[in-house]
Amino acid sequence: MARLPQPGRDAEDWGRLLNTFLRVEHNDDGTLKIRHDKTLAQAGGGPGNAATKTVGLQSSDVDYACDGVADDAEINAAVTAVHAVGGGTVFIKAGTYNIRSQIRPKSNVHIKGEGMFSTRLAADPALRAGIIDNYFDSTVTNPTIGFMLSDIELDGSGFSRTSGQYYKGVNSRNWQYCKMYNIYCHDCTATGLGADNFDACTIDRCLVVRNGTAGKVPGHNGIGIASGGMPKESLVVSNCITIQNANNGYLIEADTSVTGANALYLFENNIAVQDGQSGFCNSGTPNVSFIGNSVYGCSGSGIRNILYAVHQATNTLVENNTIVAAGSYGIYQNTAQNNFIIAGNRVYDGLAEGMKITGSHGSVINNQVHDNGRLGIVIGADNGGTAVSDIVVANNVVYNNGKRVPGEDGIHLRASAAPLSNITVTGNRCFDSQTTPTQRYGIFLPVAGTMSNILIANNNLVGNKLGAILKQNTANSISIVGNFGINPDCMSMQGNVTGATTFSRINGSLIVATLVGDTLVSLAPAVAGGDTLTLQLQQDSTGNRKVTWPSNFKKAGGSLVLSTAPNAIDSITMRWNGAHWIEISRTLQMG
């Protein structure tokens, strides 16, 4: 943060600062008149940044008058003049300006229109560059510093569609301390706002519509950023809206260089609507955060972090976003894109999986995933992918998925393509509340592949189409404990029993019942090996009620006769070994 001049010490700096916002003039009688200069204050520059040049269409009250033909000449002349005196503002009045050759940004210059729907820079069919373009002027060692572009329309509808070349609204690279805001950019043949390598820059409150050419990749996005070309980088893209751009609404991709460790990129409070691929795509850039964005109706994924060449989209945060009606995955964390947090998002009404996680070392927490066409959340590698490990899936609400493809589940652990290990699934609520349910199981562990150190604990899985959990994988190191709908750690009061009676671990780890007649017991198999079940059985006031045990109950010493005295209480604890209930303790005649 810049240091303010110190009173009594930096008089010269204070003078320059005051001159930025105050104008000193002489009255006719020789006295001084000091007034606030609003135009200079809006220039946004630092000390000494006081120049203002006005551009308009055939007007006598401007510094540079345009005639509607090749108006870039006058605009560039104004930019050069302001830059030459240390910086300031080029103010372009309302109207439509013909741009035949690109407008070249320069350091410490603010190109400012009269409004994003009032001052219109329109590409001429002869233009063979971006409307705003200094891509070849700005280098890493000599970056563009302190440039601003605001309150203006960039109209690419006039670009030639037959040249086989494609051009942007903004085409730049190597910017430092720069800002773009209040820009309406539309109908360019390539990316709308395109920039490579930003250090301490912002893009804010821009409307970016119908840019790019269908079928052309890469590029052709709404807002497209390349990262990694500068020694240090940081960028905030906020409060923007992209609509119906050819590929991604927002793209950040790795440059050929390796992004520095102190690079940070934030996309916050933006909206993407019906863009041709993803709403937001991170292609190989680390340290990217997507926070509080909304995506509706994109053709591909809502938000995705993917590999680009050798570059990995690691250390990413996807938080509090809303993704509706994605054509593919709502959120996609690609193979080997590790060290991630996906938290607090809402993903619904998509055509495929709500979330697909094929990276490692991450957490998927507090999300709401519902009414998607296929699986709710899937964890595990695709074909050709690497092993997936060390992921926590916790406190998500996952419901009513599988609406397009029958037989899909809430949370799916996949090891068929590569091993899956050290996965914790806990505290989730998975269910189906539809009149005709489509979400098959709350959690599914298919038979194929190697799973190890898998913990499924304390989830609420009541109310799915076929059941709480389908566990097909037979690995020994899968622990399923304390889940409602399969094996909750709770007490279940079964009341008075007599005749044929079934006790099921699905109801609780402790089942309490009163014998009011002779009882033929059935013990339902447990789903999870190692589950324990305690039966607390009490004789009624008559007593002498006899119990017949099932063949899948292996009793200590080969027999078990309960107490027969009136109101006597017996407690029997058993453990499921995958085929039988094995008695591990008994306490008789407790009452």
mmCIF file of C-alpha atoms in Angstrom, residues 14-312:
data_model
loop_
_atom_site.group_PDB
_atom_site.id
_atom_site.type_symbol
_atom_site.label_atom_id
_atom_site.label_comp_id
_atom_site.label_asym_id
_atom_site.label_seq_id
_atom_site.Cartn_x
_atom_site.Cartn_y
_atom_site.Cartn_z
ATOM 1 C CA TRP A 14 1.976 16.936 -0.699
ATOM 2 C CA GLY A 15 1.992 19.641 -3.329
ATOM 3 C CA ARG A 16 1.758 17.144 -6.151
ATOM 4 C CA LEU A 17 -1.014 15.250 -4.371
ATOM 5 C CA LEU A 18 -3.077 18.417 -3.815
ATOM 6 C CA ASN A 19 -2.562 19.532 -7.399
ATOM 7 C CA THR A 20 -4.130 16.274 -8.513
ATOM 8 C CA PHE A 21 -7.455 17.263 -6.948
ATOM 9 C CA LEU A 22 -7.265 21.069 -6.595
ATOM 10 C CA ARG A 23 -6.813 23.745 -9.268
ATOM 11 C CA VAL A 24 -5.241 27.086 -8.370
ATOM 12 C CA GLU A 25 -6.276 30.067 -10.560
ATOM 13 C CA HIS A 26 -5.914 33.869 -10.436
ATOM 14 C CA ASN A 27 -8.938 36.157 -10.176
ATOM 15 C CA ASP A 28 -9.060 39.387 -12.181
ATOM 16 C CA ASP A 29 -8.056 41.359 -9.116
ATOM 17 C CA GLY A 30 -4.927 39.268 -8.648
ATOM 18 C CA THR A 31 -6.187 37.176 -5.745
ATOM 19 C CA LEU A 32 -6.014 33.382 -5.789
ATOM 20 C CA LYS A 33 -8.983 31.092 -6.396
ATOM 21 C CA ILE A 34 -8.690 27.418 -5.341
ATOM 22 C CA ARG A 35 -11.310 24.934 -6.489
ATOM 23 C CA HIS A 36 -11.819 21.168 -6.474
ATOM 24 C CA ASP A 37 -11.286 19.690 -9.939
ATOM 25 C CA LYS A 38 -13.679 16.752 -10.291
ATOM 26 C CA THR A 39 -12.288 15.753 -13.681
ATOM 27 C CA LEU A 40 -8.770 15.452 -12.314
ATOM 28 C CA ALA A 41 -9.945 13.569 -9.239
ATOM 29 C CA GLN A 42 -11.642 11.007 -11.453
ATOM 30 C CA ALA A 43 -8.458 10.390 -13.385
ATOM 31 C CA GLY A 44 -7.457 7.896 -10.731
ATOM 32 C CA GLY A 45 -3.723 8.513 -11.003
ATOM 33 C CA GLY A 46 -1.112 9.317 -8.422
ATOM 34 C CA PRO A 47 0.760 12.525 -7.690
ATOM 35 C CA GLY A 48 1.521 14.485 -10.830
ATOM 36 C CA ASN A 49 -1.041 12.541 -12.880
ATOM 37 C CA ALA A 50 -3.020 15.650 -13.832
ATOM 38 C CA ALA A 51 -3.341 15.733 -17.634
ATOM 39 C CA THR A 52 -6.763 15.378 -19.256
ATOM 40 C CA LYS A 53 -7.440 15.253 -22.994
ATOM 41 C CA THR A 54 -10.942 15.098 -24.401
ATOM 42 C CA VAL A 55 -11.932 13.283 -27.577
ATOM 43 C CA GLY A 56 -15.259 13.798 -29.360
ATOM 44 C CA LEU A 57 -17.030 13.644 -32.680
ATOM 45 C CA GLN A 58 -16.682 16.878 -34.699
ATOM 46 C CA SER A 59 -16.998 19.048 -31.631
ATOM 47 C CA SER A 60 -15.393 22.366 -30.932
ATOM 48 C CA ASP A 61 -15.120 21.786 -27.198
ATOM 49 C CA VAL A 62 -12.699 18.845 -27.375
ATOM 50 C CA ASP A 63 -8.943 18.531 -27.684
ATOM 51 C CA TYR A 64 -9.166 15.928 -30.447
ATOM 52 C CA ALA A 65 -12.105 16.023 -32.868
ATOM 53 C CA CYS A 66 -13.021 12.798 -34.698
ATOM 54 C CA ASP A 67 -14.994 12.492 -37.935
ATOM 55 C CA GLY A 68 -16.205 8.877 -37.657
ATOM 56 C CA VAL A 69 -13.468 7.513 -39.949
ATOM 57 C CA ALA A 70 -10.295 5.930 -38.495
ATOM 58 C CA ASP A 71 -10.941 7.639 -35.183
ATOM 59 C CA ASP A 72 -8.200 5.557 -33.615
ATOM 60 C CA ALA A 73 -5.728 8.153 -34.947
ATOM 61 C CA GLU A 74 -7.136 10.920 -32.748
ATOM 62 C CA ILE A 75 -7.588 8.630 -29.752
ATOM 63 C CA ASN A 76 -4.005 7.363 -29.984
ATOM 64 C CA ALA A 77 -2.750 10.917 -30.338
ATOM 65 C CA ALA A 78 -4.556 11.840 -27.129
ATOM 66 C CA VAL A 79 -3.114 8.778 -25.353
ATOM 67 C CA THR A 80 0.397 9.691 -26.495
ATOM 68 C CA ALA A 81 -0.003 13.297 -25.369
ATOM 69 C CA VAL A 82 -1.236 12.336 -21.900
ATOM 70 C CA HIS A 83 1.472 9.696 -21.508
ATOM 71 C CA ALA A 84 4.139 12.222 -22.505
ATOM 72 C CA VAL A 85 3.383 14.464 -19.513
ATOM 73 C CA GLY A 86 3.426 11.607 -16.993
ATOM 74 C CA GLY A 87 -0.130 10.349 -17.267
ATOM 75 C CA GLY A 88 -3.758 11.311 -16.838
ATOM 76 C CA THR A 89 -7.100 10.742 -18.532
ATOM 77 C CA VAL A 90 -8.209 10.493 -22.137
ATOM 78 C CA PHE A 91 -11.936 11.191 -21.892
ATOM 79 C CA ILE A 92 -13.919 9.993 -24.925
ATOM 80 C CA LYS A 93 -17.341 11.573 -25.234
ATOM 81 C CA ALA A 94 -20.493 9.614 -26.067
ATOM 82 C CA GLY A 95 -20.800 8.457 -29.649
ATOM 83 C CA THR A 96 -19.666 5.745 -32.054
ATOM 84 C CA TYR A 97 -16.002 5.790 -33.064
ATOM 85 C CA ASN A 98 -14.565 3.902 -36.026
ATOM 86 C CA ILE A 99 -11.454 1.897 -35.092
ATOM 87 C CA ARG A 100 -9.382 0.902 -38.128
ATOM 88 C CA SER A 101 -6.061 0.427 -36.319
ATOM 89 C CA GLN A 102 -5.738 -0.638 -32.700
ATOM 90 C CA ILE A 103 -5.760 1.772 -29.796
ATOM 91 C CA ARG A 104 -2.477 1.335 -27.924
ATOM 92 C CA PRO A 105 -2.568 1.501 -24.106
ATOM 93 C CA LYS A 106 0.289 3.308 -22.378
ATOM 94 C CA SER A 107 1.419 3.482 -18.782
ATOM 95 C CA ASN A 108 -0.404 5.831 -16.397
ATOM 96 C CA VAL A 109 -3.133 6.610 -18.922
ATOM 97 C CA HIS A 110 -6.847 6.175 -18.193
ATOM 98 C CA ILE A 111 -8.985 5.764 -21.318
ATOM 99 C CA LYS A 112 -12.441 6.634 -20.047
ATOM 100 C CA GLY A 113 -15.710 6.806 -21.911
ATOM 101 C CA GLU A 114 -18.922 8.533 -20.979
ATOM 102 C CA GLY A 115 -20.621 5.206 -20.204
ATOM 103 C CA MET A 116 -20.415 1.549 -21.171
ATOM 104 C CA PHE A 117 -23.493 1.982 -23.368
ATOM 105 C CA SER A 118 -22.684 5.508 -24.541
ATOM 106 C CA THR A 119 -19.087 5.628 -25.792
ATOM 107 C CA ARG A 120 -18.738 2.952 -28.479
ATOM 108 C CA LEU A 121 -15.460 1.890 -30.086
ATOM 109 C CA ALA A 122 -16.514 -0.080 -33.170
ATOM 110 C CA ALA A 123 -14.112 -2.359 -35.039
ATOM 111 C CA ASP A 124 -13.724 -1.559 -38.727
ATOM 112 C CA PRO A 125 -13.593 -4.582 -41.097
ATOM 113 C CA ALA A 126 -10.021 -3.527 -41.944
ATOM 114 C CA LEU A 127 -8.875 -3.824 -38.299
ATOM 115 C CA ARG A 128 -6.276 -6.602 -37.925
ATOM 116 C CA ALA A 129 -5.670 -6.402 -34.166
ATOM 117 C CA GLY A 130 -7.609 -6.049 -30.962
ATOM 118 C CA ILE A 131 -9.653 -2.900 -30.528
ATOM 119 C CA ILE A 132 -7.463 -2.142 -27.478
ATOM 120 C CA ASP A 133 -4.121 -3.793 -28.214
ATOM 121 C CA ASN A 134 -0.546 -3.400 -27.001
ATOM 122 C CA TYR A 135 0.338 -7.078 -26.993
ATOM 123 C CA PHE A 136 3.661 -6.517 -28.757
ATOM 124 C CA ASP A 137 4.493 -3.226 -27.017
ATOM 125 C CA SER A 138 4.570 -4.457 -23.419
ATOM 126 C CA THR A 139 7.246 -6.843 -22.120
ATOM 127 C CA VAL A 140 8.110 -8.489 -18.818
ATOM 128 C CA THR A 141 11.026 -6.114 -18.307
ATOM 129 C CA ASN A 142 9.076 -3.088 -19.566
ATOM 130 C CA PRO A 143 5.454 -3.720 -18.568
ATOM 131 C CA THR A 144 2.476 -1.436 -18.993
ATOM 132 C CA ILE A 145 2.014 0.172 -15.582
ATOM 133 C CA GLY A 146 -1.017 1.967 -14.200
ATOM 134 C CA PHE A 147 -3.188 1.800 -17.312
ATOM 135 C CA MET A 148 -6.973 1.941 -16.905
ATOM 136 C CA LEU A 149 -9.846 1.347 -19.313
ATOM 137 C CA SER A 150 -13.393 2.119 -18.227
ATOM 138 C CA ASP A 151 -16.931 3.200 -19.059
ATOM 139 C CA ILE A 152 -16.761 2.174 -22.671
ATOM 140 C CA GLU A 153 -18.230 -0.218 -25.253
ATOM 141 C CA LEU A 154 -15.990 -2.424 -27.394
ATOM 142 C CA ASP A 155 -18.027 -3.532 -30.411
ATOM 143 C CA GLY A 156 -16.453 -6.324 -32.421
ATOM 144 C CA SER A 157 -19.398 -6.906 -34.751
ATOM 145 C CA GLY A 158 -17.536 -5.096 -37.541
ATOM 146 C CA PHE A 159 -14.552 -7.454 -37.528
ATOM 147 C CA SER A 160 -14.141 -9.297 -40.818
ATOM 148 C CA ARG A 161 -15.661 -12.786 -40.662
ATOM 149 C CA THR A 162 -13.984 -13.951 -43.885
ATOM 150 C CA SER A 163 -10.314 -13.204 -43.237
ATOM 151 C CA GLY A 164 -9.564 -16.419 -41.374
ATOM 152 C CA GLN A 165 -8.073 -14.259 -38.620
ATOM 153 C CA TYR A 166 -9.658 -13.635 -35.243
ATOM 154 C CA TYR A 167 -9.370 -10.565 -33.036
ATOM 155 C CA LYS A 168 -10.175 -9.510 -29.492
ATOM 156 C CA GLY A 169 -11.783 -6.586 -27.786
ATOM 157 C CA VAL A 170 -8.717 -6.210 -25.541
ATOM 158 C CA ASN A 171 -5.453 -7.934 -26.482
ATOM 159 C CA SER A 172 -2.659 -7.288 -24.017
ATOM 160 C CA ARG A 173 0.078 -8.772 -21.903
ATOM 161 C CA ASN A 174 2.489 -7.837 -19.132
ATOM 162 C CA TRP A 175 0.311 -5.340 -17.271
ATOM 163 C CA GLN A 176 1.084 -4.143 -13.752
ATOM 164 C CA TYR A 177 -1.230 -2.145 -11.437
ATOM 165 C CA CYS A 178 -3.801 -1.878 -14.243
ATOM 166 C CA LYS A 179 -7.581 -1.928 -14.157
ATOM 167 C CA MET A 180 -10.486 -2.524 -16.537
ATOM 168 C CA TYR A 181 -14.017 -1.772 -15.383
ATOM 169 C CA ASN A 182 -17.479 -0.827 -16.652
ATOM 170 C CA ILE A 183 -16.804 -2.270 -20.104
ATOM 171 C CA TYR A 184 -19.385 -3.720 -22.501
ATOM 172 C CA CYS A 185 -17.480 -5.983 -24.906
ATOM 173 C CA HIS A 186 -19.393 -7.963 -27.509
ATOM 174 C CA ASP A 187 -19.301 -9.835 -30.808
ATOM 175 C CA CYS A 188 -15.528 -10.008 -31.229
ATOM 176 C CA THR A 189 -14.266 -12.830 -33.449
ATOM 177 C CA ALA A 190 -11.890 -14.006 -30.691
ATOM 178 C CA THR A 191 -11.842 -13.549 -26.911
ATOM 179 C CA GLY A 192 -13.607 -10.467 -25.585
ATOM 180 C CA LEU A 193 -11.233 -9.299 -22.843
ATOM 181 C CA GLY A 194 -7.943 -11.126 -23.325
ATOM 182 C CA ALA A 195 -4.799 -10.531 -21.314
ATOM 183 C CA ASP A 196 -1.613 -12.462 -20.622
ATOM 184 C CA ASN A 197 0.313 -12.014 -17.397
ATOM 185 C CA PHE A 198 -1.197 -9.629 -14.846
ATOM 186 C CA ASP A 199 0.502 -8.325 -11.721
ATOM 187 C CA ALA A 200 -1.729 -6.546 -9.193
ATOM 188 C CA CYS A 201 -4.527 -5.943 -11.717
ATOM 189 C CA THR A 202 -8.335 -5.993 -11.600
ATOM 190 C CA ILE A 203 -11.198 -6.572 -14.022
ATOM 191 C CA ASP A 204 -14.499 -5.399 -12.577
ATOM 192 C CA ARG A 205 -18.140 -4.839 -13.615
ATOM 193 C CA CYS A 206 -17.748 -5.847 -17.250
ATOM 194 C CA LEU A 207 -20.445 -7.270 -19.533
ATOM 195 C CA VAL A 208 -18.945 -9.654 -22.090
ATOM 196 C CA VAL A 209 -21.323 -11.092 -24.684
ATOM 197 C CA ARG A 210 -21.149 -13.367 -27.760
ATOM 198 C CA ASN A 211 -17.394 -13.231 -28.266
ATOM 199 C CA GLY A 212 -15.345 -15.857 -30.088
ATOM 200 C CA THR A 213 -15.990 -17.987 -33.127
ATOM 201 C CA ALA A 214 -17.789 -21.316 -32.758
ATOM 202 C CA GLY A 215 -15.622 -24.371 -33.370
ATOM 203 C CA LYS A 216 -12.338 -22.548 -32.775
ATOM 204 C CA VAL A 217 -10.045 -23.623 -29.923
ATOM 205 C CA PRO A 218 -8.133 -22.643 -27.910
ATOM 206 C CA GLY A 219 -9.136 -19.120 -26.985
ATOM 207 C CA HIS A 220 -12.439 -17.584 -28.060
ATOM 208 C CA ASN A 221 -13.613 -16.975 -24.509
ATOM 209 C CA GLY A 222 -15.469 -14.194 -22.779
ATOM 210 C CA ILE A 223 -12.644 -13.174 -20.424
ATOM 211 C CA GLY A 224 -9.404 -15.049 -21.129
ATOM 212 C CA ILE A 225 -6.261 -14.779 -18.999
ATOM 213 C CA ALA A 226 -2.878 -16.449 -19.516
ATOM 214 C CA SER A 227 -0.796 -16.808 -16.364
ATOM 215 C CA GLY A 228 2.788 -17.423 -15.422
ATOM 216 C CA GLY A 229 4.739 -15.069 -17.676
ATOM 217 C CA MET A 230 5.748 -12.533 -15.005
ATOM 218 C CA PRO A 231 7.960 -13.121 -11.945
ATOM 219 C CA LYS A 232 4.994 -12.439 -9.662
ATOM 220 C CA GLU A 233 1.322 -12.174 -10.514
ATOM 221 C CA SER A 234 -2.006 -11.354 -8.906
ATOM 222 C CA LEU A 235 -5.397 -10.702 -10.436
ATOM 223 C CA VAL A 236 -8.977 -10.134 -9.286
ATOM 224 C CA VAL A 237 -11.896 -10.620 -11.707
ATOM 225 C CA SER A 238 -15.100 -9.530 -9.995
ATOM 226 C CA ASN A 239 -18.728 -8.578 -10.633
ATOM 227 C CA CYS A 240 -18.592 -9.400 -14.346
ATOM 228 C CA ILE A 241 -21.191 -11.114 -16.533
ATOM 229 C CA THR A 242 -20.432 -13.296 -19.555
ATOM 230 C CA ILE A 243 -23.200 -14.449 -21.911
ATOM 231 C CA GLN A 244 -23.092 -16.894 -24.834
ATOM 232 C CA ASN A 245 -19.385 -16.716 -25.572
ATOM 233 C CA ALA A 246 -18.059 -19.373 -27.947
ATOM 234 C CA ASN A 247 -16.010 -21.328 -25.432
ATOM 235 C CA ASN A 248 -15.527 -20.544 -21.745
ATOM 236 C CA GLY A 249 -17.095 -17.612 -20.000
ATOM 237 C CA TYR A 250 -13.896 -17.173 -17.964
ATOM 238 C CA LEU A 251 -10.579 -18.892 -18.689
ATOM 239 C CA ILE A 252 -7.275 -18.738 -16.866
ATOM 240 C CA GLU A 253 -4.572 -20.912 -18.377
ATOM 241 C CA ALA A 254 -0.886 -21.494 -17.743
ATOM 242 C CA ASP A 255 1.580 -19.751 -20.018
ATOM 243 C CA THR A 256 4.694 -21.599 -21.169
ATOM 244 C CA SER A 257 6.492 -20.358 -18.065
ATOM 245 C CA VAL A 258 6.027 -21.764 -14.585
ATOM 246 C CA THR A 259 3.802 -19.603 -12.410
ATOM 247 C CA GLY A 260 5.629 -18.178 -9.419
ATOM 248 C CA ALA A 261 4.923 -19.301 -5.877
ATOM 249 C CA ASN A 262 3.499 -15.877 -4.962
ATOM 250 C CA ALA A 263 0.955 -15.829 -7.799
ATOM 251 C CA LEU A 264 -2.687 -15.497 -6.729
ATOM 252 C CA TYR A 265 -5.819 -15.304 -8.879
ATOM 253 C CA LEU A 266 -9.344 -14.602 -7.634
ATOM 254 C CA PHE A 267 -12.632 -14.850 -9.566
ATOM 255 C CA GLU A 268 -15.378 -13.522 -7.298
ATOM 256 C CA ASN A 269 -19.077 -12.635 -7.656
ATOM 257 C CA ASN A 270 -19.169 -13.165 -11.412
ATOM 258 C CA ILE A 271 -21.932 -14.685 -13.571
ATOM 259 C CA ALA A 272 -21.614 -16.924 -16.629
ATOM 260 C CA VAL A 273 -24.716 -17.593 -18.727
ATOM 261 C CA GLN A 274 -25.002 -20.138 -21.554
ATOM 262 C CA ASP A 275 -21.364 -20.026 -22.581
ATOM 263 C CA GLY A 276 -20.328 -22.629 -25.142
ATOM 264 C CA GLN A 277 -18.061 -24.693 -22.888
ATOM 265 C CA SER A 278 -17.411 -24.124 -19.186
ATOM 266 C CA GLY A 279 -18.557 -21.199 -17.149
ATOM 267 C CA PHE A 280 -15.133 -21.020 -15.471
ATOM 268 C CA CYS A 281 -12.083 -23.009 -16.607
ATOM 269 C CA ASN A 282 -8.701 -23.136 -14.922
ATOM 270 C CA SER A 283 -6.293 -24.776 -17.342
ATOM 271 C CA GLY A 284 -3.113 -25.599 -15.466
ATOM 272 C CA THR A 285 -2.831 -22.518 -13.219
ATOM 273 C CA PRO A 286 -2.137 -22.978 -9.487
ATOM 274 C CA ASN A 287 -3.434 -20.774 -6.679
ATOM 275 C CA VAL A 288 -6.785 -19.940 -8.264
ATOM 276 C CA SER A 289 -9.898 -19.218 -6.190
ATOM 277 C CA PHE A 290 -13.460 -19.261 -7.542
ATOM 278 C CA ILE A 291 -15.695 -17.701 -4.870
ATOM 279 C CA GLY A 292 -19.347 -16.695 -4.987
ATOM 280 C CA ASN A 293 -19.822 -17.046 -8.744
ATOM 281 C CA SER A 294 -22.951 -18.212 -10.581
ATOM 282 C CA VAL A 295 -23.111 -20.359 -13.711
ATOM 283 C CA TYR A 296 -26.241 -21.114 -15.692
ATOM 284 C CA GLY A 297 -26.729 -23.367 -18.708
ATOM 285 C CA CYS A 298 -23.152 -23.686 -19.967
ATOM 286 C CA SER A 299 -22.593 -26.456 -22.514
ATOM 287 C CA GLY A 300 -19.758 -28.075 -20.561
ATOM 288 C CA SER A 301 -18.753 -28.041 -16.900
ATOM 289 C CA GLY A 302 -19.723 -25.254 -14.555
ATOM 290 C CA ILE A 303 -16.267 -24.905 -12.957
ATOM 291 C CA ARG A 304 -13.283 -27.067 -13.810
ATOM 292 C CA ASN A 305 -9.621 -27.258 -12.775
ATOM 293 C CA ILE A 306 -7.716 -29.244 -15.403
ATOM 294 C CA LEU A 307 -4.225 -30.138 -16.574
ATOM 295 C CA TYR A 308 -2.636 -28.074 -19.378
ATOM 296 C CA ALA A 309 0.499 -29.604 -20.919
ATOM 297 C CA VAL A 310 2.807 -30.056 -17.911
ATOM 298 C CA HIS A 311 1.044 -27.422 -15.824
ATOM 299 C CA GLN A 312 -1.237 -28.395 -12.963
#
